[in-house]
Coordinates of C-alpha atoms in Angstrom, one line a residue:
X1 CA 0.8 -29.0 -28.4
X2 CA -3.0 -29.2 -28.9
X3 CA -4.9 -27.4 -26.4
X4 CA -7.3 -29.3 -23.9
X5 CA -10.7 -28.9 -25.4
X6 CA -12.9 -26.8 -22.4
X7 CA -15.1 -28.1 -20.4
X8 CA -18.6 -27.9 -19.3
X9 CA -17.9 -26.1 -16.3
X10 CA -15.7 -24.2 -17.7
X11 CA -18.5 -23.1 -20.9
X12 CA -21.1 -22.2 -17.9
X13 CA -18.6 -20.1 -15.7
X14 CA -18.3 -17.9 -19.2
X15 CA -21.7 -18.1 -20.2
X16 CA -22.8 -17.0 -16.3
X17 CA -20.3 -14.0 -16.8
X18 CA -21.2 -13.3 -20.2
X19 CA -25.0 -12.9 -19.0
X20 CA -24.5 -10.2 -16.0
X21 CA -23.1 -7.9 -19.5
X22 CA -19.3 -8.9 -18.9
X23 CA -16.8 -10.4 -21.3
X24 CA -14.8 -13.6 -19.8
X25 CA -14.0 -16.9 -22.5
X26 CA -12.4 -20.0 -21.4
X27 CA -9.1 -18.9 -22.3
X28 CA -9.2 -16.1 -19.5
X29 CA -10.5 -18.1 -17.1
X30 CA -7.7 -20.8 -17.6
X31 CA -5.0 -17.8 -17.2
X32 CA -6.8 -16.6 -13.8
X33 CA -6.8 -19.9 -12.8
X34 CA -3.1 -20.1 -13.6
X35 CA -2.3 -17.3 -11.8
X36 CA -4.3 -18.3 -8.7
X37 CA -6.9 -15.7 -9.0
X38 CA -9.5 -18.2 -9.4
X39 CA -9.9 -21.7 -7.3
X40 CA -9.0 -24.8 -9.7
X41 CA -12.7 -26.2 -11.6
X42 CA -12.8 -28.8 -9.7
X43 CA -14.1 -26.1 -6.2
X44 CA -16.4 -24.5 -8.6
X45 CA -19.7 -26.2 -8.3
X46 CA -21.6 -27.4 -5.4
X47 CA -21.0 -30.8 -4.8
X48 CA -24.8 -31.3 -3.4
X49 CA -26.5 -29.8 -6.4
X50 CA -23.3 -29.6 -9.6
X51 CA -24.4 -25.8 -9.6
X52 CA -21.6 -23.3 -9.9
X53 CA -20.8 -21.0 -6.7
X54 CA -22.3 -18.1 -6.3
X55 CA -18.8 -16.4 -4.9
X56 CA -17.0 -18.3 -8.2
X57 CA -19.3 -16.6 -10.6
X58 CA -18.2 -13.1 -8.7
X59 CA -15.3 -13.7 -8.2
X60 CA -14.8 -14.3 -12.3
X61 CA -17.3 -11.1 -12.6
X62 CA -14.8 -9.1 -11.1
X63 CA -11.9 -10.6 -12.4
X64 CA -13.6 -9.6 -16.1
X65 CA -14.9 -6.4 -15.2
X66 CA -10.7 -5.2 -14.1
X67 CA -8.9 -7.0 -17.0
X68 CA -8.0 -4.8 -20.1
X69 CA -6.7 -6.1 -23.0
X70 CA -2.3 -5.3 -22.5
X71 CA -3.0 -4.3 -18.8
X72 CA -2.7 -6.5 -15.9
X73 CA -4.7 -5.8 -13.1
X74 CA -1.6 -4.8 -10.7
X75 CA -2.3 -5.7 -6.4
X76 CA -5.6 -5.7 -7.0
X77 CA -4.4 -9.6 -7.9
X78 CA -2.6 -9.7 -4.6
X79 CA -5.9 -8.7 -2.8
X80 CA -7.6 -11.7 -4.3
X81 CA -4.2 -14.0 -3.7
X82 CA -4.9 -12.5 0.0
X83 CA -8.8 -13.0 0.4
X84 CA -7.9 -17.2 -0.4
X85 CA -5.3 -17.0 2.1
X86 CA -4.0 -20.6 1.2
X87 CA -0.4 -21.5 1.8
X88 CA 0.2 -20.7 -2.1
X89 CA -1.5 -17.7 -2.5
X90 CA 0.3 -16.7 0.7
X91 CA 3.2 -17.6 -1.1
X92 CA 2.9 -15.4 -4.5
X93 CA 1.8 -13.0 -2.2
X94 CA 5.1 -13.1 0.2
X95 CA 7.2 -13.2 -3.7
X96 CA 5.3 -10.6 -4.8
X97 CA 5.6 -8.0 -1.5
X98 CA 9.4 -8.9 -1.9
X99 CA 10.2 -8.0 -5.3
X100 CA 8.2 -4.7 -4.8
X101 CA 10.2 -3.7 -1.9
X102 CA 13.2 -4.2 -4.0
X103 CA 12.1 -2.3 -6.8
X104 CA 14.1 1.0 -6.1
X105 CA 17.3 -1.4 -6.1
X106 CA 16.7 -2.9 -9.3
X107 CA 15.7 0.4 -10.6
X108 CA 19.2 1.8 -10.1
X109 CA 20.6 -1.8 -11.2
X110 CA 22.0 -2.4 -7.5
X111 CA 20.9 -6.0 -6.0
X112 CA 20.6 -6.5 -2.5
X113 CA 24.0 -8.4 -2.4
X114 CA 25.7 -5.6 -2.9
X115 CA 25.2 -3.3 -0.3
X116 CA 28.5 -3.7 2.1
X117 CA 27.8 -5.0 5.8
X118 CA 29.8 -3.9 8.7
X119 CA 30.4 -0.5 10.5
X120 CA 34.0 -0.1 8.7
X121 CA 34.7 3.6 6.8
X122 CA 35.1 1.5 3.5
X123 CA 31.6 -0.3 4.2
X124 CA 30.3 3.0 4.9
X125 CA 31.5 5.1 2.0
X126 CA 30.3 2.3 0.0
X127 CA 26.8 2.5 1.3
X128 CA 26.7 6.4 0.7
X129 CA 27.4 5.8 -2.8
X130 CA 24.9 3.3 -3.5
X131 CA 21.9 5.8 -1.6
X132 CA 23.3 7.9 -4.1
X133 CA 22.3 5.8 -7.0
X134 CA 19.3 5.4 -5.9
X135 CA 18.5 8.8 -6.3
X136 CA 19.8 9.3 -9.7
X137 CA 17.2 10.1 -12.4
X138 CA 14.2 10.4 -9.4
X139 CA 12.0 13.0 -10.3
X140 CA 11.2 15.3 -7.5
X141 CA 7.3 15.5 -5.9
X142 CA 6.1 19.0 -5.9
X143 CA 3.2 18.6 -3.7
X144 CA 1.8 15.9 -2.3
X145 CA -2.0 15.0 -2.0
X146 CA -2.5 17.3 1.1
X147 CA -0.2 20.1 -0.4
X148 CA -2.9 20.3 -3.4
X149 CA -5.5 19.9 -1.3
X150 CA -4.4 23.2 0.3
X151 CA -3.6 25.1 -2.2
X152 CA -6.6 24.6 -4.0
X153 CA -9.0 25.4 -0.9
X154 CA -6.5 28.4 0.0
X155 CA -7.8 30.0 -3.6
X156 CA -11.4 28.5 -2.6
X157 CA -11.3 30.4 1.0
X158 CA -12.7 27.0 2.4
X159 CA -10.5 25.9 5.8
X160 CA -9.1 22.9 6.6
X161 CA -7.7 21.2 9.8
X162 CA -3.9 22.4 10.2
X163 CA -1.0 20.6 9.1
X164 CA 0.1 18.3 11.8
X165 CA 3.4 16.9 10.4
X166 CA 5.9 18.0 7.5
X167 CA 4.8 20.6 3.8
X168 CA 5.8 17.0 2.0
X169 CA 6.7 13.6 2.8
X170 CA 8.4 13.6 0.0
X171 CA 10.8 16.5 0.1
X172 CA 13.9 16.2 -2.0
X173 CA 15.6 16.4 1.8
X174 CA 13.5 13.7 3.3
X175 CA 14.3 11.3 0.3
X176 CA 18.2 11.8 0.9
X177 CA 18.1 10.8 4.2
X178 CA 15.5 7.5 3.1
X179 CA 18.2 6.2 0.1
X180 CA 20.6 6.5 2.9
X181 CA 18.0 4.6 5.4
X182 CA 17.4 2.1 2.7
X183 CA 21.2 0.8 2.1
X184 CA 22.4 1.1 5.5
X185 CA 19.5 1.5 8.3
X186 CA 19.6 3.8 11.5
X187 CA 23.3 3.1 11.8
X188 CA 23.9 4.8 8.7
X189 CA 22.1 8.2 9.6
X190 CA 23.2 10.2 12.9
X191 CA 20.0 11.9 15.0
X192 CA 21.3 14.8 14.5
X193 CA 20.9 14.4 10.5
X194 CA 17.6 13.0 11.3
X195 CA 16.5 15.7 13.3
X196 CA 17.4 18.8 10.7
X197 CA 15.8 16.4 7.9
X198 CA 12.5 16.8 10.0
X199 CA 12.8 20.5 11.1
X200 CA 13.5 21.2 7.5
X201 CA 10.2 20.0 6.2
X202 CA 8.2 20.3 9.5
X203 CA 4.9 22.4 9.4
X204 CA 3.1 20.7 12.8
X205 CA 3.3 22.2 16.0
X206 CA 7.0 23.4 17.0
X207 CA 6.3 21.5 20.5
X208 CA 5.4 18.3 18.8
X209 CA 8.8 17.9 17.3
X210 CA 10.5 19.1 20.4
X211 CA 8.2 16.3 22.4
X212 CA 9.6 13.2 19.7
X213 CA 13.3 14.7 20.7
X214 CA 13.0 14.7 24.1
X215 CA 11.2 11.0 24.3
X216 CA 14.5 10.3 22.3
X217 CA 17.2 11.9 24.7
X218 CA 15.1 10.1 27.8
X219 CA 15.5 7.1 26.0
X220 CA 19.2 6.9 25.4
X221 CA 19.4 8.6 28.7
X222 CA 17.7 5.0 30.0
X223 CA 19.4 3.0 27.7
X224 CA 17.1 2.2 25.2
X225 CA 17.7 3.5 21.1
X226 CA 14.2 4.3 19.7
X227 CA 15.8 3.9 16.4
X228 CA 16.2 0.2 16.7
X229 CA 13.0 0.2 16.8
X230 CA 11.6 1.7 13.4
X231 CA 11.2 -0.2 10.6
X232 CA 14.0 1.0 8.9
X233 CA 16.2 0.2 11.4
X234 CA 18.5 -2.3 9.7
X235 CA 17.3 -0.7 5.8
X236 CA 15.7 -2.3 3.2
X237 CA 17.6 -5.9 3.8
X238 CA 15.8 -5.9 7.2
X239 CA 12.4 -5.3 5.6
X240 CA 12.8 -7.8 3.1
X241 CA 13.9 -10.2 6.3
X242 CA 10.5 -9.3 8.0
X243 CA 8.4 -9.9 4.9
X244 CA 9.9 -13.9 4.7
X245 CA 9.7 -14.1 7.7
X246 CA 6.2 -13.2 8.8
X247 CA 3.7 -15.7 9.2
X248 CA 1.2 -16.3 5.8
X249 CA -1.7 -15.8 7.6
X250 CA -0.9 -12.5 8.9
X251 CA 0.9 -11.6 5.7
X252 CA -2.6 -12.2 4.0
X253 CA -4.3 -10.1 7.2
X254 CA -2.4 -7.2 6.6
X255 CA -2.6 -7.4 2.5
X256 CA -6.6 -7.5 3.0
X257 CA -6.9 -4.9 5.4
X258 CA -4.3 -2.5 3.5
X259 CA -6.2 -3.0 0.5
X260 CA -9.4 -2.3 1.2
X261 CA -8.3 0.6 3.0
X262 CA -7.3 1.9 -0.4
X263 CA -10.3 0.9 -2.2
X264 CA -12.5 2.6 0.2
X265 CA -10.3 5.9 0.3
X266 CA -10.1 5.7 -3.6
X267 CA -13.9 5.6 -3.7
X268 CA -14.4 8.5 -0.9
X269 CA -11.9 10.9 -2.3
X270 CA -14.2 10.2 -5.9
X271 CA -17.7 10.1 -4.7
X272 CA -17.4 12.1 -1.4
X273 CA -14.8 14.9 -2.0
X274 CA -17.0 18.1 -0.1
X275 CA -15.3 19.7 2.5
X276 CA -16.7 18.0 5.6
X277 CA -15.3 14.5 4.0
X278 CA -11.9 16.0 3.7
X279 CA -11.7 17.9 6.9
X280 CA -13.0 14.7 8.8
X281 CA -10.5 12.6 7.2
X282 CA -7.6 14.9 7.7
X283 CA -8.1 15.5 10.8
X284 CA -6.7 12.4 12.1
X285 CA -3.2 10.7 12.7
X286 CA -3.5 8.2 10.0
X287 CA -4.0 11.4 7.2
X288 CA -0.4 11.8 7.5
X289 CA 0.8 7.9 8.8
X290 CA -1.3 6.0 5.6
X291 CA -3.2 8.5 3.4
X292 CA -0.3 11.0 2.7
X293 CA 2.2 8.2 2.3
X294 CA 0.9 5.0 0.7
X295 CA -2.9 5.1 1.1
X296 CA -3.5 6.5 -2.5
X297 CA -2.9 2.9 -4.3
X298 CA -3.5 3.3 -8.4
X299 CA -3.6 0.0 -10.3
X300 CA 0.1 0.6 -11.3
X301 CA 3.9 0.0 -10.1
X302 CA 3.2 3.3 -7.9
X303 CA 0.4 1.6 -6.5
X304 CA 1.8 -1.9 -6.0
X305 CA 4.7 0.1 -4.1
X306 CA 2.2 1.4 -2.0
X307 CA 0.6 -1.6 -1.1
X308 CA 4.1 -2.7 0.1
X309 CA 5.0 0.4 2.4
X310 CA 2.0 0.0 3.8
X311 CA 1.6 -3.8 4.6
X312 CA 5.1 -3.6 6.3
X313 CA 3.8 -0.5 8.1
X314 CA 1.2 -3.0 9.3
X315 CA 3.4 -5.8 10.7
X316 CA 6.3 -4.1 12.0
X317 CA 5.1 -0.6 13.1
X318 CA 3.3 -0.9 16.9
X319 CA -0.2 0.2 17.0
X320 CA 0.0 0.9 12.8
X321 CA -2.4 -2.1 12.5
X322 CA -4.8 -1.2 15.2
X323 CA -5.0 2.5 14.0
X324 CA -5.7 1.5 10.5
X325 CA -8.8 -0.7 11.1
X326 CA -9.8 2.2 13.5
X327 CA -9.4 4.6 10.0
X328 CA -11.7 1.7 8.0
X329 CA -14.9 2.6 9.9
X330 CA -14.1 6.1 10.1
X331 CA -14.0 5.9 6.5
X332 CA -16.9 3.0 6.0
X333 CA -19.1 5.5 7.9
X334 CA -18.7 8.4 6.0
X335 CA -19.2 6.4 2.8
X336 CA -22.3 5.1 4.4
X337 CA -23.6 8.6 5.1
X338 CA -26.6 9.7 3.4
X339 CA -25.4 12.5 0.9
X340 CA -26.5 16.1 0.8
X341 CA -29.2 16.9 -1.4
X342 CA -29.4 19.6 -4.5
X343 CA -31.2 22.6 -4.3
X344 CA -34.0 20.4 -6.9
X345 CA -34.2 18.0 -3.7
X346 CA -32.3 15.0 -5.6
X347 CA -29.0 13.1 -3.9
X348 CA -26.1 14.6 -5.1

């Protein structure tokens, strides 16, 4: 088939990026417009004056400054699907969140199909077999980023807050009991199991644990199961439920905020890694609720999975949402923070 010859629009939009020292042709910008990245031509000019948008022109900047040649440009896509916020966009975006979520599944070559329904022994056993799958071939997690962050300020004699929750959120005992969350829920896992999984792992304050135990025994002694309420509570089949379910708008809400949450943490942690910057930022809740967990979002799979766990962290977890944004200007101020100068009297 002959290709379309380009068009003047599309010559200028190349030309404009080509000037600010960036490489974009006409073929690129046909494959970013394919994938939704960019608007269609026809929104690219203004209709008063035929003279391209300024936001076109940066949004194809950017688009040229991430692309590599062999390397897609991973949620970083999904952040631009989520800035148009149209009903397709929200759409890819919704596919997208979907297929990440599944990705331990498919990794083990289990579909969602598969995992057994019901409260029978057989439908159980089955479910325990499958978490078991999950976990073959996994390669365990040392530390994580607050476990190295320790370590090395432990050989540096510089102190930091104190741990608040668990040595590592992802403890090879942790990650049992989440495969087994995964294919069958909170039915699946007694609190007992839970409990031990915790205590196992738990570095905070003794009292603190006790305090989540006891809100749990009131609970059920009122008639109410806290564990219907987490996110997990009917596994991985409820969580892909949620994400079609949940309304494009706010699905495109919570991809924006999660993602620039990431992009300004990314750029703290490598322009503003001193001490006070890290003590400040660890010494909230949301160090070990986003940062420890999902906040650290590289343009890969890994980070793509991140993205996920914490966008569903944003629509289904009370008060997640609200904490995050809260963690934003935390972080926007310390990033706006004049830095400290060198002994020469220059900005670091």
């Amino acid at each position: 088939m002959t290709r379309t010859s380009h068009t003047t629009v599309e010559l200028a939009l190349a030309a404009e990026v080509n000037r600010l020292g960036l490489t974009a042709t006409p073929h690129q910008l046909e494959r970013w417009r394919a994938k939704r990245w960019l608007a269609p031509a026809d929104q690219w000019t203004d209709p008063a004056t035929s003279a391209l948008r300024r936001e076109i022109v940066h949004r194809a900047a950017w688009l040229a400054a991430l692309s590599r040649p062999g390397r897609g440009i991973s949620w970083i896509g999904w952040m631009f699907w989520a800035i148009d916020g149209t009903e397709q966009t929200a759409a890819l975006l919704r596919q997208a969140l979907i297929r990440t979520i599944q990705l331990p599944l498919r990794q083990a070559g289990i579909t969602l199909c598969q995992i057994p329904q019901g409260d029978s022994d057989t439908a159980f056993e089955a479910r325990q077999d499958l978490a078991a799958r999950l976990l073959q071939g996994r390669r365990a997690i040392g530390r994580d980023l607050d476990g190295l962050l320790r370590d090395h300020a432990g050989t540096a004699g510089i102190a930091l807050p104190e741990p608040r929750t668990v040595s590592n959120p992802f403890d090879a005992t942790l990650i049992r009991i989440g495969a087994r969350l995964l294919t069958g829920g909170m039915a699946d896992v007694s609190p007992e199991e839970l409990t031990d999984a915790w205590r196992s792992v738990w570095t905070g304050p003794p009292e603190q644990l006790d305090r989540i135990n006891a809100a749990h025994l009131a609970a059920d002694t009122a008639g109410t199961d806290l564990r219907a309420l987490s996110p997990l509570a009917h596994g991985l089949a409820g969580l892909v439920r949620a994400l079609e379910r949940a309304d494009g708008r706010l699905l495109c809400e919570a991809v924006r905020a999660c993602t620039k949450a990431s992009s300004t943490l990314m750029k703290l942690l490598l322009e503003r890694a001193d001490v006070e910057t890290l003590a400040e930022l660890m010494d909230d809740v949301m160090w070990d609720q986003w940062v420890r967990t999902g906040g650290m979002a590289p343009a890969s799979r890994l980070g793509e999975a991140a993205i996920t766990l914490s966008t569903v962290q944003y629509l289904l977890v009370p008060g997640w949402a609200e904490d995050l944004h809260r963690y934003q200007d935390r972080m926007d101020r310390l990033l706006a923070a004049p830095t400290a100068p060198t002994p020469d009297g220059r900005p670091v």
